[in-house]
């Protein structure tokens, strides 16, 4: 069985201190769930807190993050002046105001800055229309980044270089795995990995409830469902075997697994999941068309 070594958690604690990030200063606009996850991931992986600065409109939240991680707190113009990389971790509806203020700060700055946006549905060209010829990398992360097991897709804008993409990858590897894709694929990414955690939580819930119905205590049923999923994901990620072959390894002829799989196939579980993902892709495209800054 072939094992992969791409996971950031299998690398040394100082793996982020590579040429991609060494000596850089990073500003994080917005200290919500994803902003805090990135700060935690960077600091945990030995990025110096003194090189991190946050901008947070909620003063109490900003001070809590400052105390916990020993990072700086500053205004947007100051962060734009001080930092080499700016991560836009604000809600899409708040992005335009941030970009307009940032445009003024960048004009006064007079030197290059990389802008990394995680605003859902907002294309790089929309950000470039406001900021001008600024390198922009768009990222679609997901909720498991908050526990260091995220999956993020990255796409660079028209003015971003390969070096900018390497910087963005290094940042998001601090909270999970990354993949580079064309921006046109981001609706599919949103539907699969962005929304995907909720699909798995629903499956966990269904398995937990099935266990309860079969007589297991609620806590035990929950633990069995989640740990089985965790182990299955670990096994699948550490082998080159196709998923169909992994299914066959568990399902012996006329056994318990085959009995369950027969019901799932008969009742259309696979088709239901695929239709759900397609519906999410369609909705993501609708939201992307309506998103504007």
One Martini backbone bead per residue (centre of mass of N, CA, C, O) as a GRO file, in nm:
protein
  293
    1UNK     BB    1   0.093   0.039   0.025
    2UNK     BB    2   0.061   0.363  -0.056
    3UNK     BB    3   0.206   0.655   0.076
    4UNK     BB    4   0.144   0.978   0.169
    5UNK     BB    5   0.306   1.332   0.215
    6UNK     BB    6   0.106   1.595   0.190
    7UNK     BB    7   0.049   1.639   0.466
    8UNK     BB    8   0.118   1.884   0.702
    9UNK     BB    9   0.115   1.681   0.961
   10UNK     BB   10   0.385   1.513   0.849
   11UNK     BB   11   0.550   1.748   0.908
   12UNK     BB   12   0.736   1.968   1.021
   13UNK     BB   13   0.680   2.243   1.222
   14UNK     BB   14   0.871   2.423   1.001
   15UNK     BB   15   0.749   2.406   0.702
   16UNK     BB   16   0.663   2.715   0.661
   17UNK     BB   17   0.978   2.801   0.677
   18UNK     BB   18   1.003   2.905   0.388
   19UNK     BB   19   1.054   3.094   0.115
   20UNK     BB   20   0.752   3.177   0.084
   21UNK     BB   21   0.738   3.314   0.408
   22UNK     BB   22   0.996   3.430   0.470
   23UNK     BB   23   0.971   3.757   0.612
   24UNK     BB   24   0.678   3.788   0.620
   25UNK     BB   25   0.372   3.974   0.622
   26UNK     BB   26   0.038   3.924   0.770
   27UNK     BB   27  -0.295   4.006   0.687
   28UNK     BB   28  -0.618   3.992   0.863
   29UNK     BB   29  -0.949   4.030   0.744
   30UNK     BB   30  -1.097   3.894   0.982
   31UNK     BB   31  -1.196   3.710   1.300
   32UNK     BB   32  -1.331   3.465   1.228
   33UNK     BB   33  -1.327   3.144   1.173
   34UNK     BB   34  -1.116   3.157   0.934
   35UNK     BB   35  -0.922   3.364   1.043
   36UNK     BB   36  -0.851   3.203   1.303
   37UNK     BB   37  -0.756   2.946   1.163
   38UNK     BB   38  -0.511   3.076   1.019
   39UNK     BB   39  -0.369   3.182   1.265
   40UNK     BB   40  -0.341   2.910   1.408
   41UNK     BB   41  -0.190   2.759   1.183
   42UNK     BB   42   0.058   2.943   1.162
   43UNK     BB   43   0.149   2.939   1.458
   44UNK     BB   44   0.165   2.628   1.490
   45UNK     BB   45   0.376   2.644   1.223
   46UNK     BB   46   0.593   2.885   1.308
   47UNK     BB   47   0.472   3.149   1.265
   48UNK     BB   48   0.528   3.464   1.348
   49UNK     BB   49   0.326   3.673   1.530
   50UNK     BB   50   0.482   3.943   1.458
   51UNK     BB   51   0.376   3.885   1.137
   52UNK     BB   52   0.083   3.940   1.255
   53UNK     BB   53  -0.226   4.103   1.139
   54UNK     BB   54  -0.533   4.251   1.243
   55UNK     BB   55  -0.877   4.314   1.127
   56UNK     BB   56  -1.143   4.426   1.358
   57UNK     BB   57  -1.459   4.550   1.429
   58UNK     BB   58  -1.457   4.368   1.677
   59UNK     BB   59  -1.301   4.448   1.954
   60UNK     BB   60  -1.330   4.198   2.137
   61UNK     BB   61  -1.232   3.991   1.930
   62UNK     BB   62  -0.958   4.116   1.865
   63UNK     BB   63  -0.844   4.100   2.158
   64UNK     BB   64  -0.869   3.794   2.189
   65UNK     BB   65  -0.672   3.723   1.961
   66UNK     BB   66  -0.430   3.880   2.064
   67UNK     BB   67  -0.398   3.727   2.336
   68UNK     BB   68  -0.376   3.433   2.224
   69UNK     BB   69  -0.148   3.500   1.970
   70UNK     BB   70   0.023   3.769   1.968
   71UNK     BB   71  -0.099   3.978   1.779
   72UNK     BB   72  -0.179   4.227   1.580
   73UNK     BB   73  -0.362   4.546   1.584
   74UNK     BB   74  -0.529   4.720   1.310
   75UNK     BB   75  -0.570   4.907   1.052
   76UNK     BB   76  -0.608   4.891   0.722
   77UNK     BB   77  -0.394   5.100   0.631
   78UNK     BB   78  -0.167   4.982   0.811
   79UNK     BB   79  -0.165   4.696   0.695
   80UNK     BB   80  -0.111   4.782   0.400
   81UNK     BB   81   0.167   4.908   0.475
   82UNK     BB   82   0.307   4.647   0.632
   83UNK     BB   83   0.214   4.421   0.433
   84UNK     BB   84   0.249   4.150   0.191
   85UNK     BB   85  -0.020   4.012   0.297
   86UNK     BB   86  -0.380   3.986   0.222
   87UNK     BB   87  -0.660   3.861   0.401
   88UNK     BB   88  -0.996   3.809   0.293
   89UNK     BB   89  -1.223   3.740   0.583
   90UNK     BB   90  -1.502   3.829   0.460
   91UNK     BB   91  -1.799   3.902   0.374
   92UNK     BB   92  -1.929   3.963   0.071
   93UNK     BB   93  -2.106   4.218   0.169
   94UNK     BB   94  -1.820   4.357   0.292
   95UNK     BB   95  -1.606   4.387   0.056
   96UNK     BB   96  -1.634   4.661  -0.086
   97UNK     BB   97  -1.549   4.848   0.147
   98UNK     BB   98  -1.269   4.723   0.179
   99UNK     BB   99  -1.166   4.775  -0.113
  100UNK     BB  100  -1.191   5.084  -0.115
  101UNK     BB  101  -0.995   5.128   0.121
  102UNK     BB  102  -0.760   4.966  -0.001
  103UNK     BB  103  -0.708   5.134  -0.253
  104UNK     BB  104  -0.600   5.380  -0.106
  105UNK     BB  105  -0.368   5.234   0.044
  106UNK     BB  106  -0.217   5.125  -0.210
  107UNK     BB  107  -0.149   5.399  -0.336
  108UNK     BB  108   0.025   5.489  -0.086
  109UNK     BB  109   0.231   5.253  -0.076
  110UNK     BB  110   0.395   5.173  -0.366
  111UNK     BB  111   0.368   4.851  -0.337
  112UNK     BB  112   0.352   4.526  -0.344
  113UNK     BB  113   0.052   4.310  -0.306
  114UNK     BB  114  -0.104   4.034  -0.173
  115UNK     BB  115  -0.432   3.905  -0.248
  116UNK     BB  116  -0.653   3.709  -0.038
  117UNK     BB  117  -0.959   3.538  -0.116
  118UNK     BB  118  -1.267   3.398   0.068
  119UNK     BB  119  -1.501   3.504  -0.092
  120UNK     BB  120  -1.790   3.391  -0.176
  121UNK     BB  121  -1.834   3.417  -0.535
  122UNK     BB  122  -1.584   3.604  -0.577
  123UNK     BB  123  -1.414   3.719  -0.828
  124UNK     BB  124  -1.115   3.834  -0.929
  125UNK     BB  125  -1.218   4.050  -1.133
  126UNK     BB  126  -1.380   4.213  -0.921
  127UNK     BB  127  -1.132   4.299  -0.754
  128UNK     BB  128  -0.964   4.427  -0.990
  129UNK     BB  129  -1.160   4.659  -1.059
  130UNK     BB  130  -1.080   4.809  -0.788
  131UNK     BB  131  -0.753   4.761  -0.748
  132UNK     BB  132  -0.633   4.653  -1.006
  133UNK     BB  133  -0.290   4.559  -1.060
  134UNK     BB  134  -0.343   4.306  -0.853
  135UNK     BB  135  -0.258   4.038  -0.680
  136UNK     BB  136  -0.482   3.753  -0.698
  137UNK     BB  137  -0.618   3.505  -0.469
  138UNK     BB  138  -0.842   3.245  -0.477
  139UNK     BB  139  -1.039   3.086  -0.209
  140UNK     BB  140  -1.177   2.754  -0.116
  141UNK     BB  141  -1.275   2.665   0.176
  142UNK     BB  142  -1.335   2.484   0.489
  143UNK     BB  143  -1.438   2.406   0.806
  144UNK     BB  144  -1.199   2.199   0.885
  145UNK     BB  145  -0.983   2.425   0.921
  146UNK     BB  146  -1.050   2.467   1.234
  147UNK     BB  147  -0.886   2.159   1.268
  148UNK     BB  148  -0.659   2.117   1.030
  149UNK     BB  149  -0.869   1.962   0.786
  150UNK     BB  150  -0.869   2.101   0.521
  151UNK     BB  151  -1.007   2.217   0.194
  152UNK     BB  152  -0.840   2.385  -0.079
  153UNK     BB  153  -0.898   2.612  -0.341
  154UNK     BB  154  -0.695   2.757  -0.609
  155UNK     BB  155  -0.679   3.089  -0.777
  156UNK     BB  156  -0.548   3.298  -1.015
  157UNK     BB  157  -0.512   3.591  -1.133
  158UNK     BB  158  -0.396   3.800  -1.382
  159UNK     BB  159  -0.151   3.930  -1.172
  160UNK     BB  160  -0.055   3.660  -1.082
  161UNK     BB  161   0.197   3.458  -0.971
  162UNK     BB  162   0.353   3.173  -0.885
  163UNK     BB  163   0.458   3.291  -0.615
  164UNK     BB  164   0.177   3.363  -0.504
  165UNK     BB  165   0.069   3.075  -0.497
  166UNK     BB  166   0.278   2.964  -0.297
  167UNK     BB  167   0.194   3.139  -0.063
  168UNK     BB  168  -0.102   3.049  -0.043
  169UNK     BB  169  -0.040   2.751   0.001
  170UNK     BB  170   0.120   2.779   0.263
  171UNK     BB  171  -0.110   2.895   0.429
  172UNK     BB  172  -0.329   2.655   0.376
  173UNK     BB  173  -0.145   2.421   0.484
  174UNK     BB  174  -0.191   2.501   0.790
  175UNK     BB  175  -0.520   2.375   0.747
  176UNK     BB  176  -0.428   2.162   0.512
  177UNK     BB  177  -0.530   2.116   0.192
  178UNK     BB  178  -0.437   2.161  -0.162
  179UNK     BB  179  -0.571   2.300  -0.479
  180UNK     BB  180  -0.529   2.363  -0.820
  181UNK     BB  181  -0.759   2.573  -1.011
  182UNK     BB  182  -0.975   2.682  -1.208
  183UNK     BB  183  -1.218   2.916  -1.157
  184UNK     BB  184  -1.450   2.759  -1.315
  185UNK     BB  185  -1.447   2.522  -1.073
  186UNK     BB  186  -1.572   2.655  -0.803
  187UNK     BB  187  -1.863   2.548  -0.797
  188UNK     BB  188  -1.782   2.250  -0.758
  189UNK     BB  189  -1.617   2.292  -0.503
  190UNK     BB  190  -1.840   2.410  -0.330
  191UNK     BB  191  -2.027   2.154  -0.352
  192UNK     BB  192  -1.817   1.944  -0.240
  193UNK     BB  193  -1.618   2.087  -0.009
  194UNK     BB  194  -1.776   2.324   0.107
  195UNK     BB  195  -2.054   2.156   0.163
  196UNK     BB  196  -1.970   1.859   0.243
  197UNK     BB  197  -1.973   1.843   0.556
  198UNK     BB  198  -2.287   1.834   0.575
  199UNK     BB  199  -2.323   1.560   0.443
  200UNK     BB  200  -2.166   1.399   0.657
  201UNK     BB  201  -2.332   1.484   0.902
  202UNK     BB  202  -2.592   1.352   0.798
  203UNK     BB  203  -2.479   1.066   0.789
  204UNK     BB  204  -2.402   1.047   1.082
  205UNK     BB  205  -2.689   1.089   1.187
  206UNK     BB  206  -2.814   0.841   1.051
  207UNK     BB  207  -2.627   0.632   1.187
  208UNK     BB  208  -2.685   0.703   1.475
  209UNK     BB  209  -2.996   0.651   1.460
  210UNK     BB  210  -2.968   0.356   1.378
  211UNK     BB  211  -2.822   0.266   1.635
  212UNK     BB  212  -3.044   0.346   1.831
  213UNK     BB  213  -3.268   0.167   1.702
  214UNK     BB  214  -3.070  -0.095   1.769
  215UNK     BB  215  -2.981  -0.013   2.098
  216UNK     BB  216  -2.787   0.216   2.120
  217UNK     BB  217  -2.628   0.448   2.258
  218UNK     BB  218  -2.589   0.761   2.156
  219UNK     BB  219  -2.282   0.801   2.212
  220UNK     BB  220  -2.191   0.537   2.076
  221UNK     BB  221  -2.312   0.583   1.796
  222UNK     BB  222  -2.155   0.840   1.737
  223UNK     BB  223  -1.870   0.725   1.767
  224UNK     BB  224  -1.887   0.504   1.555
  225UNK     BB  225  -1.949   0.684   1.311
  226UNK     BB  226  -1.706   0.884   1.325
  227UNK     BB  227  -1.464   0.685   1.348
  228UNK     BB  228  -1.526   0.533   1.088
  229UNK     BB  229  -1.492   0.776   0.904
  230UNK     BB  230  -1.206   0.852   0.984
  231UNK     BB  231  -1.075   0.580   0.905
  232UNK     BB  232  -1.169   0.574   0.611
  233UNK     BB  233  -1.028   0.835   0.523
  234UNK     BB  234  -0.742   0.746   0.595
  235UNK     BB  235  -0.731   0.501   0.410
  236UNK     BB  236  -0.800   0.644   0.137
  237UNK     BB  237  -0.549   0.856   0.162
  238UNK     BB  238  -0.321   0.593   0.183
  239UNK     BB  239  -0.424   0.508  -0.109
  240UNK     BB  240  -0.453   0.402  -0.464
  241UNK     BB  241  -0.711   0.284  -0.440
  242UNK     BB  242  -1.003   0.244  -0.544
  243UNK     BB  243  -1.311   0.280  -0.412
  244UNK     BB  244  -1.433   0.019  -0.523
  245UNK     BB  245  -1.216  -0.167  -0.384
  246UNK     BB  246  -1.276  -0.087  -0.093
  247UNK     BB  247  -1.559  -0.190  -0.087
  248UNK     BB  248  -1.483  -0.489  -0.153
  249UNK     BB  249  -1.310  -0.535   0.110
  250UNK     BB  250  -1.573  -0.524   0.297
  251UNK     BB  251  -1.763  -0.679   0.086
  252UNK     BB  252  -1.890  -0.972   0.132
  253UNK     BB  253  -2.046  -1.234   0.033
  254UNK     BB  254  -2.345  -1.238   0.197
  255UNK     BB  255  -2.311  -1.005   0.387
  256UNK     BB  256  -2.368  -0.727   0.572
  257UNK     BB  257  -2.270  -0.513   0.370
  258UNK     BB  258  -2.426  -0.613   0.123
  259UNK     BB  259  -2.705  -0.570   0.244
  260UNK     BB  260  -2.679  -0.261   0.265
  261UNK     BB  261  -2.594  -0.192  -0.029
  262UNK     BB  262  -2.850  -0.297  -0.163
  263UNK     BB  263  -3.034  -0.081  -0.041
  264UNK     BB  264  -2.889   0.173  -0.136
  265UNK     BB  265  -2.917   0.107  -0.441
  266UNK     BB  266  -3.221   0.066  -0.457
  267UNK     BB  267  -3.280   0.369  -0.321
  268UNK     BB  268  -3.056   0.582  -0.442
  269UNK     BB  269  -2.810   0.713  -0.291
  270UNK     BB  270  -2.616   0.799  -0.514
  271UNK     BB  271  -2.819   0.977  -0.673
  272UNK     BB  272  -2.882   1.171  -0.446
  273UNK     BB  273  -2.598   1.286  -0.406
  274UNK     BB  274  -2.559   1.385  -0.698
  275UNK     BB  275  -2.803   1.576  -0.705
  276UNK     BB  276  -2.712   1.756  -0.473
  277UNK     BB  277  -2.450   1.860  -0.601
  278UNK     BB  278  -2.583   1.982  -0.854
  279UNK     BB  279  -2.756   2.184  -0.694
  280UNK     BB  280  -2.514   2.333  -0.569
  281UNK     BB  281  -2.388   2.426  -0.832
  282UNK     BB  282  -2.624   2.593  -0.934
  283UNK     BB  283  -2.635   2.784  -0.689
  284UNK     BB  284  -2.346   2.891  -0.712
  285UNK     BB  285  -2.387   3.023  -0.991
  286UNK     BB  286  -2.608   3.218  -0.903
  287UNK     BB  287  -2.442   3.363  -0.681
  288UNK     BB  288  -2.205   3.453  -0.863
  289UNK     BB  289  -2.377   3.633  -1.055
  290UNK     BB  290  -2.484   3.819  -0.804
  291UNK     BB  291  -2.209   3.883  -0.726
  292UNK     BB  292  -2.086   4.202  -0.597
  293UNK     BB  293  -1.830   4.492  -0.582
   0.00000   0.00000   0.00000
